[in-house]
Each structure stands twice: as structure tokens, then as C-alpha cells.
Short mmCIF file of C-alpha atoms in Angstrom, two decimals:
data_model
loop_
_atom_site.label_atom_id
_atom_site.label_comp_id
_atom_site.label_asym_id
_atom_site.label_seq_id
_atom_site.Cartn_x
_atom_site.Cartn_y
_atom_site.Cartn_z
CA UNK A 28 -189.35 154.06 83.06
CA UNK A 29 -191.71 152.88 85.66
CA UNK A 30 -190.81 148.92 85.50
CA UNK A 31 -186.99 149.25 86.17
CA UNK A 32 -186.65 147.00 82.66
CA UNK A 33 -184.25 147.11 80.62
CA UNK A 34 -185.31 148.63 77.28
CA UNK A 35 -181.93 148.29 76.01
CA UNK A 36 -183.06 145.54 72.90
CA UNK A 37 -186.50 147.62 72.86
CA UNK A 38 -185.49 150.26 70.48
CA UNK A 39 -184.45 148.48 66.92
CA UNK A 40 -182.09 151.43 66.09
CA UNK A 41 -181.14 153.80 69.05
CA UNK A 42 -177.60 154.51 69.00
CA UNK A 43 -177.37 153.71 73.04
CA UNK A 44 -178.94 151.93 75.76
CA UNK A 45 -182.50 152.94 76.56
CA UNK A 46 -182.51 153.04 80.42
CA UNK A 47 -181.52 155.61 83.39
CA UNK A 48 -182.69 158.74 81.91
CA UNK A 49 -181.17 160.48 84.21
CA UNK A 50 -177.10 159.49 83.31
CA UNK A 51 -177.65 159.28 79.83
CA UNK A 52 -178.82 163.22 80.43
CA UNK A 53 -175.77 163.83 82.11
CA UNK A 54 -173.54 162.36 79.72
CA UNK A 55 -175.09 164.31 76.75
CA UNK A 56 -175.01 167.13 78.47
CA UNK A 57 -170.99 167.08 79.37
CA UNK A 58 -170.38 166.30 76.06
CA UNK A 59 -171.92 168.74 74.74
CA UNK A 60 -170.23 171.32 76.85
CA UNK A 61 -167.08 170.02 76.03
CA UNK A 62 -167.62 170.40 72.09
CA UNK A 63 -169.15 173.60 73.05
CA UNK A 64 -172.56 173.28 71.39
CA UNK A 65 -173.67 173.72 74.90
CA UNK A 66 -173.39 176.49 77.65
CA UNK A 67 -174.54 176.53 81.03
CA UNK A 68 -175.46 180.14 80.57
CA UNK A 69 -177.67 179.06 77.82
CA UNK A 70 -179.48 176.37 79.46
CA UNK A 71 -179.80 178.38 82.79
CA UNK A 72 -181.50 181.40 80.86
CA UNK A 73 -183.93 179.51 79.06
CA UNK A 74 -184.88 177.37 82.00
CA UNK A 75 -185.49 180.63 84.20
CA UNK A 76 -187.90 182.41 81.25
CA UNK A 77 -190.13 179.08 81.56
CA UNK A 78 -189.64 179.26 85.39
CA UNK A 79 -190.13 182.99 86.14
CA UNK A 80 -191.43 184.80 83.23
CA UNK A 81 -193.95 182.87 81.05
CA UNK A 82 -196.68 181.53 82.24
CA UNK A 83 -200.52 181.70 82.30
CA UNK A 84 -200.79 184.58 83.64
CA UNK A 85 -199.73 186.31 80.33
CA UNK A 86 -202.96 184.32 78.68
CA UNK A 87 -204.65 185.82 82.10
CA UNK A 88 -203.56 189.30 80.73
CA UNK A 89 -204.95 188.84 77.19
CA UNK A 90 -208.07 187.32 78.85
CA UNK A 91 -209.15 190.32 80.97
CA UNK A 92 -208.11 193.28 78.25
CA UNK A 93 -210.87 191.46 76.34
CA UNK A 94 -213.57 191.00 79.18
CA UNK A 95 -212.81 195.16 79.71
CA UNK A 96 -212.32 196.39 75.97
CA UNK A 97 -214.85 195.54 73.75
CA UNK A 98 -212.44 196.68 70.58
CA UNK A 99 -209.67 194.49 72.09
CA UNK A 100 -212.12 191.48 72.26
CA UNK A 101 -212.71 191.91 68.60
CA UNK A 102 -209.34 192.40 67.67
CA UNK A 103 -208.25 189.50 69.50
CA UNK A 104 -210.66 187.18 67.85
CA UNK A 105 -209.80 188.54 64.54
CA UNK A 106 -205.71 188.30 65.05
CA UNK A 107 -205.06 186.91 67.77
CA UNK A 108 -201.22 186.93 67.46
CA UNK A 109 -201.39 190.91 66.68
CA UNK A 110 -203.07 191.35 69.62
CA UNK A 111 -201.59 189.13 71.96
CA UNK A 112 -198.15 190.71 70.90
CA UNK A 113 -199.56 194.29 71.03
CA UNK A 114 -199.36 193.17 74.94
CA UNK A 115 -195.79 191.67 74.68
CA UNK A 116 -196.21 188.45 74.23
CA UNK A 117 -195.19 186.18 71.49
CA UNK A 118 -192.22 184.24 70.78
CA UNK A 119 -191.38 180.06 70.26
CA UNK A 120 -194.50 177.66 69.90
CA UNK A 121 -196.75 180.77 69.85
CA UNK A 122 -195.60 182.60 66.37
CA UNK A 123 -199.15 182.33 65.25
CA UNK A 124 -201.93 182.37 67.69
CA UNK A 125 -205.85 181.80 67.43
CA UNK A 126 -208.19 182.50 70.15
CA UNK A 127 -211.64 180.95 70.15
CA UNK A 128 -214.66 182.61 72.85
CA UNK A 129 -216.82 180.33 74.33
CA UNK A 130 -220.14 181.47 74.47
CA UNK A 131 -223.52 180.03 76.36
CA UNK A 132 -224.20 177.56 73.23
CA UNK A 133 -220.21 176.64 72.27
CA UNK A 134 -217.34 175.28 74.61
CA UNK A 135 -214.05 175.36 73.40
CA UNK A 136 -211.34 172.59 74.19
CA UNK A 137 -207.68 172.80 72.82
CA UNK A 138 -204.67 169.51 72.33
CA UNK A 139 -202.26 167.76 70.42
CA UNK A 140 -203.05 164.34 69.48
CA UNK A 141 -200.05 164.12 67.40
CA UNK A 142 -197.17 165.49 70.57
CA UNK A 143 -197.52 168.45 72.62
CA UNK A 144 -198.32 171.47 70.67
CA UNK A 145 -199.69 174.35 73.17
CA UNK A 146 -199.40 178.49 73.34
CA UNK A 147 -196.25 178.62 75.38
CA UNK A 148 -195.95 182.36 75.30
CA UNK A 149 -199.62 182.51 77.01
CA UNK A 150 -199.59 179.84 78.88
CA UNK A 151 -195.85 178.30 79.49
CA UNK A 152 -195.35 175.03 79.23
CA UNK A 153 -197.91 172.36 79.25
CA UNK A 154 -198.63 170.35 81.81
CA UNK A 155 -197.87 166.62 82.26
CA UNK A 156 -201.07 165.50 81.82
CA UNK A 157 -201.87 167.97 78.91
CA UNK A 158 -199.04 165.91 77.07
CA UNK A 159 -199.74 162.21 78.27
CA UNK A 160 -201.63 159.52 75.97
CA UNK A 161 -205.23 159.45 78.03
CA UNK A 162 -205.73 163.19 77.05
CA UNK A 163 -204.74 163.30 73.94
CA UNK A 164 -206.32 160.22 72.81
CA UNK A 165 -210.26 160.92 74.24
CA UNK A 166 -210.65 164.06 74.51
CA UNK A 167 -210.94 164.28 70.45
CA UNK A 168 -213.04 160.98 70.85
CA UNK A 169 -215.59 161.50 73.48
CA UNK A 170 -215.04 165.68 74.44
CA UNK A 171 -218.17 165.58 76.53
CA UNK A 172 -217.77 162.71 78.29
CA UNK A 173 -213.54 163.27 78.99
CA UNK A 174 -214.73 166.88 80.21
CA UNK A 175 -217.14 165.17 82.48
CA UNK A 176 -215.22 162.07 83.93
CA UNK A 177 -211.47 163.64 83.83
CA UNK A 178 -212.19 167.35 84.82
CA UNK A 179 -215.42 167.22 86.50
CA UNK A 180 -217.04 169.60 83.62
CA UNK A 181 -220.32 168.66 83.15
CA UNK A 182 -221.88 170.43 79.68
CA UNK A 183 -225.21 169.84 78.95
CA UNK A 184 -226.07 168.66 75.42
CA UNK A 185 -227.10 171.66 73.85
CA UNK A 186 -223.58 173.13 74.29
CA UNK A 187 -221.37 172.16 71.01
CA UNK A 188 -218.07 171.12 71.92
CA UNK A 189 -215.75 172.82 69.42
CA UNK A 190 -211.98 170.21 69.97
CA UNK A 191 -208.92 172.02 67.97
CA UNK A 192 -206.21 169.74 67.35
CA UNK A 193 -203.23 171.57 66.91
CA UNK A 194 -201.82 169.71 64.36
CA UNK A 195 -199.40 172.50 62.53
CA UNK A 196 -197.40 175.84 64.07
CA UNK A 197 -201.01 177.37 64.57
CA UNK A 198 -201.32 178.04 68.46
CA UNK A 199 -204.62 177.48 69.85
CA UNK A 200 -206.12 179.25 73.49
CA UNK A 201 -209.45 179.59 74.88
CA UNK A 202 -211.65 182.79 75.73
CA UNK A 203 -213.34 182.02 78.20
CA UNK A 204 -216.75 183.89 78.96
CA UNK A 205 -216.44 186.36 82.12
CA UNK A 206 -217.97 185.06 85.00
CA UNK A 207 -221.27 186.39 86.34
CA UNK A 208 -220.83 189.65 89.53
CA UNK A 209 -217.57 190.69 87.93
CA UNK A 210 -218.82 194.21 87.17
CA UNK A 211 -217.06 196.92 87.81
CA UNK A 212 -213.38 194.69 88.80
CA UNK A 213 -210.39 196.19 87.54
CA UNK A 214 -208.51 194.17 84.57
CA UNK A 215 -206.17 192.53 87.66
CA UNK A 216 -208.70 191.99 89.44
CA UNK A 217 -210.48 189.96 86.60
CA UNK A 218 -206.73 188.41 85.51
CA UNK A 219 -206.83 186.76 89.07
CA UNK A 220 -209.98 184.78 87.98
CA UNK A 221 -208.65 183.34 85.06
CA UNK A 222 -207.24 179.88 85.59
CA UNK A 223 -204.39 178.21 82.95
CA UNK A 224 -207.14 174.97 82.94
CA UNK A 225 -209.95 177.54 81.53
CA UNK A 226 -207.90 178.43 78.59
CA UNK A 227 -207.02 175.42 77.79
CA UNK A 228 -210.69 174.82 77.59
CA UNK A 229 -211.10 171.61 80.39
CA UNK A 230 -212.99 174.16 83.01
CA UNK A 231 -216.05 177.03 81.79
CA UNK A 232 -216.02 180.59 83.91
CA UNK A 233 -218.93 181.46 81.57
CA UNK A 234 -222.43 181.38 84.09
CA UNK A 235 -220.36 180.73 87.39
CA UNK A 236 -219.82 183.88 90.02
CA UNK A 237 -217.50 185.73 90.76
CA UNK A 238 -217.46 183.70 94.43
CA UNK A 239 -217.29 180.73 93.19
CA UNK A 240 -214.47 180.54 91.56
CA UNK A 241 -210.77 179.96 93.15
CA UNK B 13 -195.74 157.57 59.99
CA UNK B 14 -198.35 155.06 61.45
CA UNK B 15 -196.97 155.14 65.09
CA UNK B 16 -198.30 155.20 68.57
CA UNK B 17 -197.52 158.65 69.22
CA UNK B 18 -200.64 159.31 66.80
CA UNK B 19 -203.03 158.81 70.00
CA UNK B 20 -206.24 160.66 68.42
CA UNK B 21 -209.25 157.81 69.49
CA UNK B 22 -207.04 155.33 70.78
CA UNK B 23 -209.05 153.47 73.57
CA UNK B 24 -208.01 151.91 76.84
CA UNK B 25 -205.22 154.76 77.59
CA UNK B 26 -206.32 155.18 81.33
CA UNK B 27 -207.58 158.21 83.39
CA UNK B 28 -206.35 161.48 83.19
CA UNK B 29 -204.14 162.60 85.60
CA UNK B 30 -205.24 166.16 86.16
CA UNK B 31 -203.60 168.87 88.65
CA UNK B 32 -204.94 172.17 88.67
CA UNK B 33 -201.10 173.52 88.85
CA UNK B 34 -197.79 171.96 88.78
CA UNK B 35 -194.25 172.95 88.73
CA UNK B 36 -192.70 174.19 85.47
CA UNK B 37 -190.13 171.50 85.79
CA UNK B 38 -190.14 168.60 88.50
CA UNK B 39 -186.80 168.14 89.12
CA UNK B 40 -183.46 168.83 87.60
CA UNK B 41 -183.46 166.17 84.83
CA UNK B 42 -186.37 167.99 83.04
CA UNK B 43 -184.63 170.90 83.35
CA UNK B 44 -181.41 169.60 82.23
CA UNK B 45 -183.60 168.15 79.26
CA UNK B 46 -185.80 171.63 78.50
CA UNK B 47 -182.43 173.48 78.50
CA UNK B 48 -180.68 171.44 76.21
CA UNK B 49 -183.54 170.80 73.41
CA UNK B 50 -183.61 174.30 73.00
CA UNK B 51 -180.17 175.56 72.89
CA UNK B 52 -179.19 172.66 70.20
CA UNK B 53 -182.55 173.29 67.88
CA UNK B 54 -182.02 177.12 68.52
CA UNK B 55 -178.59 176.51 67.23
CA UNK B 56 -179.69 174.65 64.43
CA UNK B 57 -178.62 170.90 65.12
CA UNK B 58 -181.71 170.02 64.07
CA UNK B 59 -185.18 171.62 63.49
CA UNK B 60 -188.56 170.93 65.32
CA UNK B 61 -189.88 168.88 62.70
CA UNK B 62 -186.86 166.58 62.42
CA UNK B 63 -187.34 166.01 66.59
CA UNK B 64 -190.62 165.57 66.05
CA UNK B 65 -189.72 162.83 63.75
CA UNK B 66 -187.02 161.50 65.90
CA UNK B 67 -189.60 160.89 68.93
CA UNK B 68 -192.12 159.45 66.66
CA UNK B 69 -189.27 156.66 65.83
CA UNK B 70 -188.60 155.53 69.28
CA UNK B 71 -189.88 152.04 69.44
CA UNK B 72 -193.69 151.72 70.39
CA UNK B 73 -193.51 149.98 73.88
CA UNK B 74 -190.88 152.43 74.57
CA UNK B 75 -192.81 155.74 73.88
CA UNK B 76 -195.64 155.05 75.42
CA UNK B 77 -193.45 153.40 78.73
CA UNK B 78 -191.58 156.60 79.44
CA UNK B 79 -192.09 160.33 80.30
CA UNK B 80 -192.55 163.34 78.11
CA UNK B 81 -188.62 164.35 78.79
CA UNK B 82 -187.49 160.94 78.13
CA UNK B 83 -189.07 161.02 74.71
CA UNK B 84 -186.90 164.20 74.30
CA UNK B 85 -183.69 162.69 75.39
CA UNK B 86 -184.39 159.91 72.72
CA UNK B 87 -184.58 161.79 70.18
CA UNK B 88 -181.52 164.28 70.86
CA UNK B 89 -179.04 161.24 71.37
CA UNK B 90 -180.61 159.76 67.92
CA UNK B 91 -180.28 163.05 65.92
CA UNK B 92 -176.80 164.39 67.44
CA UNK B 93 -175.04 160.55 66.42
CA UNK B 94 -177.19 160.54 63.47
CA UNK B 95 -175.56 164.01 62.05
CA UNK B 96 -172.41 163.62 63.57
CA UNK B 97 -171.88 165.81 66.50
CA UNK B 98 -171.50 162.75 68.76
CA UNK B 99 -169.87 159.58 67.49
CA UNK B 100 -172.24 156.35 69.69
CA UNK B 101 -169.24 154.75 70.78
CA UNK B 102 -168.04 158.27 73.06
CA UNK B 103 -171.83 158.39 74.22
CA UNK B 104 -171.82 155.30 75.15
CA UNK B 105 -168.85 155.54 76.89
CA UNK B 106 -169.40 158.50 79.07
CA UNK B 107 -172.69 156.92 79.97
CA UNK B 108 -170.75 153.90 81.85
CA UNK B 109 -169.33 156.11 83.25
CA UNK B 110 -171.99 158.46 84.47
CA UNK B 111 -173.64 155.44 85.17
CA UNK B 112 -170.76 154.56 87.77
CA UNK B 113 -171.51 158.14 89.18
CA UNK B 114 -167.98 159.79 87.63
CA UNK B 115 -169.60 162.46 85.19
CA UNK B 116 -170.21 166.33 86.65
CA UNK B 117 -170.96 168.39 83.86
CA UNK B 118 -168.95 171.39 83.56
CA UNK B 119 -169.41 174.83 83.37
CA UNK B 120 -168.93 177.08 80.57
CA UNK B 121 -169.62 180.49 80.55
CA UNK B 122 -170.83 182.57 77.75
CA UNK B 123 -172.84 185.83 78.64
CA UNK B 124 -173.64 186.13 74.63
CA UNK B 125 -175.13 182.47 74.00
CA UNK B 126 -177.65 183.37 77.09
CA UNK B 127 -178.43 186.98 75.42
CA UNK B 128 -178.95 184.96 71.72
CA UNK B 129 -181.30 182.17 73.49
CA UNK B 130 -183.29 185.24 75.09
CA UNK B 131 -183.95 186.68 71.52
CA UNK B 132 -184.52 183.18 70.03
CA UNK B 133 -187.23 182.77 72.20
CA UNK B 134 -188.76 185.70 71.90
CA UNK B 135 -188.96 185.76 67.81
CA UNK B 136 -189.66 181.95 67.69
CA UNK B 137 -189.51 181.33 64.34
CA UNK B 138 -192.97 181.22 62.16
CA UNK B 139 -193.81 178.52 59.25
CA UNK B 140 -195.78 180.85 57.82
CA UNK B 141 -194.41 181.37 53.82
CA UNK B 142 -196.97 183.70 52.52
CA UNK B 143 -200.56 183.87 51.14
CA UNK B 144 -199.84 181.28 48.06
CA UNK B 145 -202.36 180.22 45.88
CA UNK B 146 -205.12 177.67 47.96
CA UNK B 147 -207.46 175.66 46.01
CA UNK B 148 -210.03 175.55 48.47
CA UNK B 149 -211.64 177.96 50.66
CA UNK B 150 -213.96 178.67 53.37
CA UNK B 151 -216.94 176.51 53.39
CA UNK B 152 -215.67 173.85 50.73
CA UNK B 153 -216.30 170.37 51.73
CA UNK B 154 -213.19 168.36 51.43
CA UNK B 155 -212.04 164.73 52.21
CA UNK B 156 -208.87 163.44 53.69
CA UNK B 157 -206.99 161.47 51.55
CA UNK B 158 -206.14 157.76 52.85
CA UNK B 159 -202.56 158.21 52.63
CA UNK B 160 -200.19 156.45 54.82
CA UNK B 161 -196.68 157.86 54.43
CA UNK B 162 -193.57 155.85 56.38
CA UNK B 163 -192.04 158.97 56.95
CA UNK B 164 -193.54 162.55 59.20
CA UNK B 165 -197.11 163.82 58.67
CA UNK B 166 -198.91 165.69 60.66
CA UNK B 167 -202.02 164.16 59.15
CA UNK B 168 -203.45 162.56 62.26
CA UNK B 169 -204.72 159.13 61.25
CA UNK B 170 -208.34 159.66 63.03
CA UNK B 171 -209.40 162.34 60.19
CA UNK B 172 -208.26 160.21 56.87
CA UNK B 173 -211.05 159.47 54.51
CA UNK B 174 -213.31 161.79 56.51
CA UNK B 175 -215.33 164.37 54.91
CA UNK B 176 -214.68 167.87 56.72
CA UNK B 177 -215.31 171.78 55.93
CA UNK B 178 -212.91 174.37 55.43
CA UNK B 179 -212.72 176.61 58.57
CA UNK B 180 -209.73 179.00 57.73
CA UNK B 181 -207.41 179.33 55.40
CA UNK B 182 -203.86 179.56 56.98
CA UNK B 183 -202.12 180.51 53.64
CA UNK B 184 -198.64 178.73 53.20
CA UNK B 185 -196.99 177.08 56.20
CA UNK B 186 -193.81 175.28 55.89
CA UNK B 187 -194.40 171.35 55.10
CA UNK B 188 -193.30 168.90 57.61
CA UNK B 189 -193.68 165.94 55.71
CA UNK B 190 -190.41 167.26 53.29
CA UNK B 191 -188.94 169.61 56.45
CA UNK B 192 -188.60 166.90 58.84
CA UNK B 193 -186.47 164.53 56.23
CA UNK B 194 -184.66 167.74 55.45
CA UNK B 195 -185.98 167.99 51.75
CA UNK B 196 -186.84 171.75 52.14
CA UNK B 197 -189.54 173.64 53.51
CA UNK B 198 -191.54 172.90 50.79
CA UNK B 199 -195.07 175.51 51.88
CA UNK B 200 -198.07 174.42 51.19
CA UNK B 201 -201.52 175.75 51.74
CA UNK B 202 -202.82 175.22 55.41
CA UNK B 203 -206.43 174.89 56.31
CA UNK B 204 -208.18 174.70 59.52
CA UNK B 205 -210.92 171.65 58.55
CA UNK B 206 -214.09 171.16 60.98
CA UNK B 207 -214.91 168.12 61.03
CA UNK B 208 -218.60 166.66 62.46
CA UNK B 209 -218.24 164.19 65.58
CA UNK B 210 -220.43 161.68 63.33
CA UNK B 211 -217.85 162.29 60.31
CA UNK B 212 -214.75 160.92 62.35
CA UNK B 213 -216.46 158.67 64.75
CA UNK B 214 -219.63 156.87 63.09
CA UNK B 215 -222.44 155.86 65.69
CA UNK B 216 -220.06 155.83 68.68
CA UNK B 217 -219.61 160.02 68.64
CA UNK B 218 -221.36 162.18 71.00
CA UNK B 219 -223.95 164.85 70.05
CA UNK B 220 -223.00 168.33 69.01
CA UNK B 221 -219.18 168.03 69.12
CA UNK B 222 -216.84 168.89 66.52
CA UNK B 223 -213.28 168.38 66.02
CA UNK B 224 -211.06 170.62 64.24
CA UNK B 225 -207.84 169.62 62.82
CA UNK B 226 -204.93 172.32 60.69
CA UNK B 227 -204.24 170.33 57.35
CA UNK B 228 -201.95 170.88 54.60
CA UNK B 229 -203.10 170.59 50.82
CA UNK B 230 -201.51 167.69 49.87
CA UNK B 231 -203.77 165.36 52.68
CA UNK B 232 -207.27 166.83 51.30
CA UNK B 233 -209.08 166.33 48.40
CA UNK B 234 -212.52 167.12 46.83
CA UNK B 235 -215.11 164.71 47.32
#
């Protein structure tokens, strides 16, 4: 709450006040220890996978064994989640993934209008602005000029803007094209040049160097 | 449900606040919040679709006034006292009281709940039911139905009565419109439906872009 309100006569039905997120999360969370539906070894582990383990450098991964393996590329385009697991990764909010390339004529852009819905076992956990309202309500509305204005992406018109709302348990990522004087660079190498915002689909590697990118 | 949280072309939301990286988790109440959500869905309190649900009934003003982790807080207070685990009244309670600054939560070990959350999240836990029998496939034109349940869809509200193409066919995915309410998983054919910029959006949508939106057989019909 940004307004220090009270919300408490907001909600028509919630079973408790609506303020100070922060002690009602307490609260919960004692009594749910004390029933013990709760245990801090439980919520320690599953914090530290998010925190240590998953990230987007497992979409980085995926993304280079594709730019190097021409049969991988394929594979991944044709089943995505069998390939993407054939390098370990799968798991919750990424049961069933699809991968769609950008090429010179096609960009690729990936959200949830509806909540949240993103790859975690690629990419971790979205970020905040990935999941706030001005994302997910223009980017399905005006793609080009969002990209533009929001992310400093500026496509051309003759690139088609392909949005995928990920509206059921169908995972969505981006493969990006491999950036230009990359020949030759090992699979880590090319990993390290893969950002989380290009598979997401709000930055292009396709026709930039090797230099220029981060 | 015809809420907020269905943001697809809503105007006037503000700029995007964009940061290249960011912390997992900001501080220890999203934590506290992550860890939670998935050891009580993992243990079967509730399922995704019915928190889904339980966010999209927090109050408009409300949702769109406060942070991604308060939305989940929301809803796990409204589905624990809504199946029981926590009566209101001892929720309320303890939050006086952690409100006054007098709750710590305790500890509790148990080595095997951490080992089961590891393999939880590893599986995950797939909606998909099998190949089924879909009545439309790739490269049929269909058309969103104007339907406006009270309840969950996942039929966002930008695509109804829009004329689309059949991009994939999914085969059967579990149904959130019956899962969330807890009437079974009810699967249904799932399609992946491409629909033109000019389709969704009239005059007002940009040149060559596309959106594509994963819809169940029951929202589409032929044209």
C-alpha cells in the first residue's frame, strides 16, 4: 500500500483487515507453523532454489546449445519442454514449454495479461515490472510502440511483432537470434551474451555485435 | 470473471518500470510470502487455479493499489478461512497482536518436508490430460465467444468476439473455469489462436503485430 489508507472496508468479503502486509504475513505464517501446515525447512528450501539455483541463466543454457547445434535448435523449436529438460531443466510453471526464434522479419514478445504466468525453470521468477498492470496491459495493445517507449527497442515496421499471452499452463520463452562476430565462441562464452530481458522478448541480439552487447 | 486483474488493452496504466536485473526477492516479506504459497499449494490447501481465483476477488481499488506479494497474501488468508484451516477470528487476533510487535514465528524443523518441496518443484505438476478429440485444427478460423462468466476464465476479455486462427493444438489441458471452483479438472481441448492486431484492436492497432492467446474449446466457436 503506497497511501498508508486504510483498506480495511475496501474489500466486501476478506476475512481480515486489508492493511500492514507485513504483520498480517507474520501472523499467517506462525499460525501456520503452529498447526504444522508450515515448516521453516520448507519455506527456507524453496526460497534458496529461486535464490541460488534457477534463474536465467538456465534459459541462457538452452539459448546457446541452439546458436551451436543446429539439431538442438530444431529440436528445441519442435519440443521445447523435451529439450529444455534433456538439459535439466523443468519443473513448476514450466511443465510445458514453447520456444519461439526471432528471425530478421519476426520479433517475439512473451506476458500474462491475465496474472503472472512466465518459464520459471528458464528464467526464475519474473520480475516486478514483468507482473505490474502497465506491462501487461500495452504491450498486447500497442507491442511496437511499448517496445519502443518502455524498453528503448525500436523495430522497424517491416518486423511482425508476434505477442503470446500466456493465458493457460503453456510456458512461453524467446530465441533470440545470435548476435553478429560471435563465431567461433564457445557455448559459455555465447550463454554470457544472453540477457533474461532478450528472452522475454523486450530487447533483440539478432543484427547487434558481439561488442555491443553487455 | 470481469475484473481488473484482466489488464489486456486497458489504457492509462502508467510507464513501465523496467530494470535490467533485480533481486529474486526484495526483502524478507516476499520471501516469507514466496515460501509460504508454495508449501500450502504444494501441500494441497488449495490449487493454482483456486489462488488464481482468490486474487482475482480482491476488491478492484485494492488489487490494483498493492504489490504482486500482497495480492498473494490476500488470497492465502481468503482460501485458508474459507476451507477451514484458520478460523478469522484467531487470524485476526494474532494480527493485533503482531501488529503490537509480539508475534516471532517459530521454528519447526522437518528435514523431509524440505526434501518433498525440492521434488515438488522439480516435477511441477502438468494440466496436460491427453490428446482428446479437438474439433478444430491448425489453420481453422474461429471466433471467441462473448461469454462473460462470474466465476474464473482464463478467456482474457480483449479477444471475445474476435475472429482468430488456430496456431497449435495443445490437446487436453485441465479446465480452470470448473478447477478453480473445485468442480473437477474437467480437460478440454487447448489451442494456441493468432489473432491479427486489426482483429482485436480495430483502427487503433499497429501494423504487422499479432497477438497470440492459449484458449480452451468451450470460449471458441466457428464463425
Amino acid at each position: 500500500m503506497t497511501d498508508g489508507q486504510e483498506h480495511d472496508h475496501d474489500d466486501r468479503d476478506h476475512p481480515v483487515p486489508t492493511d500492514d502486509p507485513e504483520a498480517r504475513a507474520r501472523a499467517l505464517q506462525s499460525l501456520l507453523v503452529e498447526k504444522e501446515k508450515l515448516s521453516t525447512d520448507a519455506v527456507d528450501e524453496v526460497v534458496s532454489i529461486y535464490e541460488e539455483e534457477v534463474g536465467p541463466m538456465n534459459g541462457a543454457e538452452v539459448v546457446a546449445r541452439a546458436w551451436s547445434d543446429p539439431d538442438y535448435r530444431e529440436w528445441l523449436l519442435e519440443d521445447g519442454t523435451a529439450a529444455i529438460d534433456d538439459l535439466g531443466y523443468t519443473g513448476v510453471q514450466g511443465v510445458d514449454i514453447e520456444v519461439k526464434e526471432n528471425s530478421p522479419g519476426t520479433h517475439n514478445v512473451i506476458v500474462c495479461t491475465l496474472c503472472s504466468c512466465y518459464p520459471w525453470p528458464v528464467l526464475g521468477l519474473p520480475p516486478t515490472w514483468y507482473k505490474s498492470p502497465p506491462y501487461r496491459s500495452k504491450i498486447v495493445k500497442r507491442p511496437r510502440r511499448t517496445l519502443r517507449e518502455e524498453f528503448d527497442l525500436d523495430l522497424s515496421e517491416d518486423v511482425g511483432i508476434d505477442v503470446w499471452d500466456s493465458s493457460s499452463e503453456i510456458r512461453y520463452m524467446v530465441l533470440p537470434q545470435r548476435p553478429e562476430g560471435t563465431e567461433g565462441m564457445s557455448e559459455s562464452e555465447l550463454a554470457d551474451l544472453v540477457t533474461r530481458d532478450s528472452m522475454i522478448g523486450v530487447e533483440r541480439l539478432g543484427g547487434r555485435r558481439a561488442g555491443e552487447l553487455a | 470473471m470481469d475484473g481488473v486483474h484482466d489488464l489486456g488493452g486497458t489504457d492509462g496504466t502508467g510507464r513501465v518500470s523496467h530494470t535490467p536485473t533485480e533481486p529474486v526477492f526484495h526483502d524478507e516479506f516476499e520471501r516469507r510470502m514466496f515460501g509460504m504459497v508454495m508449501v500450502t499449494m504444494a501441500n494441497r490447501e488449495y490449487t493454482m487455479d483456486e489462488f488464481r481465483h482468490a486474487i482475482e476477488r480482491m476488491a478492484p481499488a485494492w488489487y490494483l493499489d498493492s504489490s504482486y506479494y500482497e495480492h498473494w497474501l490476500a488470497a492465502v488468508e481468503k482460501l485458508l478461512v474459507e476451507r477451514g484451516v484458520l478460523e478469522a477470528e484467531e487470524l485476526r487476533e494474532r494480527i493485533e497482536q503482531a501488529r503490537a510487535g509480539g508475534v516471532t514465528v517459530p521454528e519447526r524443523a522437518d528435514p523431509e518436508a524440505a526434501e518433498a518441496m525440492r521434488a515438488i518443484v522439480g516435477s511441477g505438476g502438468g494440466t496436460y490430460r491427453g490428446p482428446g478429440d479437438p474439433a478444430f485444427e491448425v489453420g481453422d478460423t474461429v471466433r471467441v465467444r462473448n461469454m462473460h462468466p462470474e466465476g474464473h476464465t482464463r478467456c482474457p476479455g480483449y479477444v471475445r468476439r474476435a475472429e482468430g486462427t488456430v496456431r497449435e493444438v495443445y490437446g487436453e489441458h485441465v479446465l480452470p473455469d470448473s478447477h478453480a471452483h473445485r468442480d473437477g479438472e474437467s480437460p478440454e481441448p487447448l489451442y494456441s489462436v493468432r489473432f491479427a492486431g486489426e482483429a482485436l484492436w480495430g483502427p487503433d492497432a499497429e501494423a504487422n503485430t499479432a497477438v497470440s492467446v492459449d484458449l480452451w474449446e468451450r470460449y471458441l466457436e466457428s464463425p
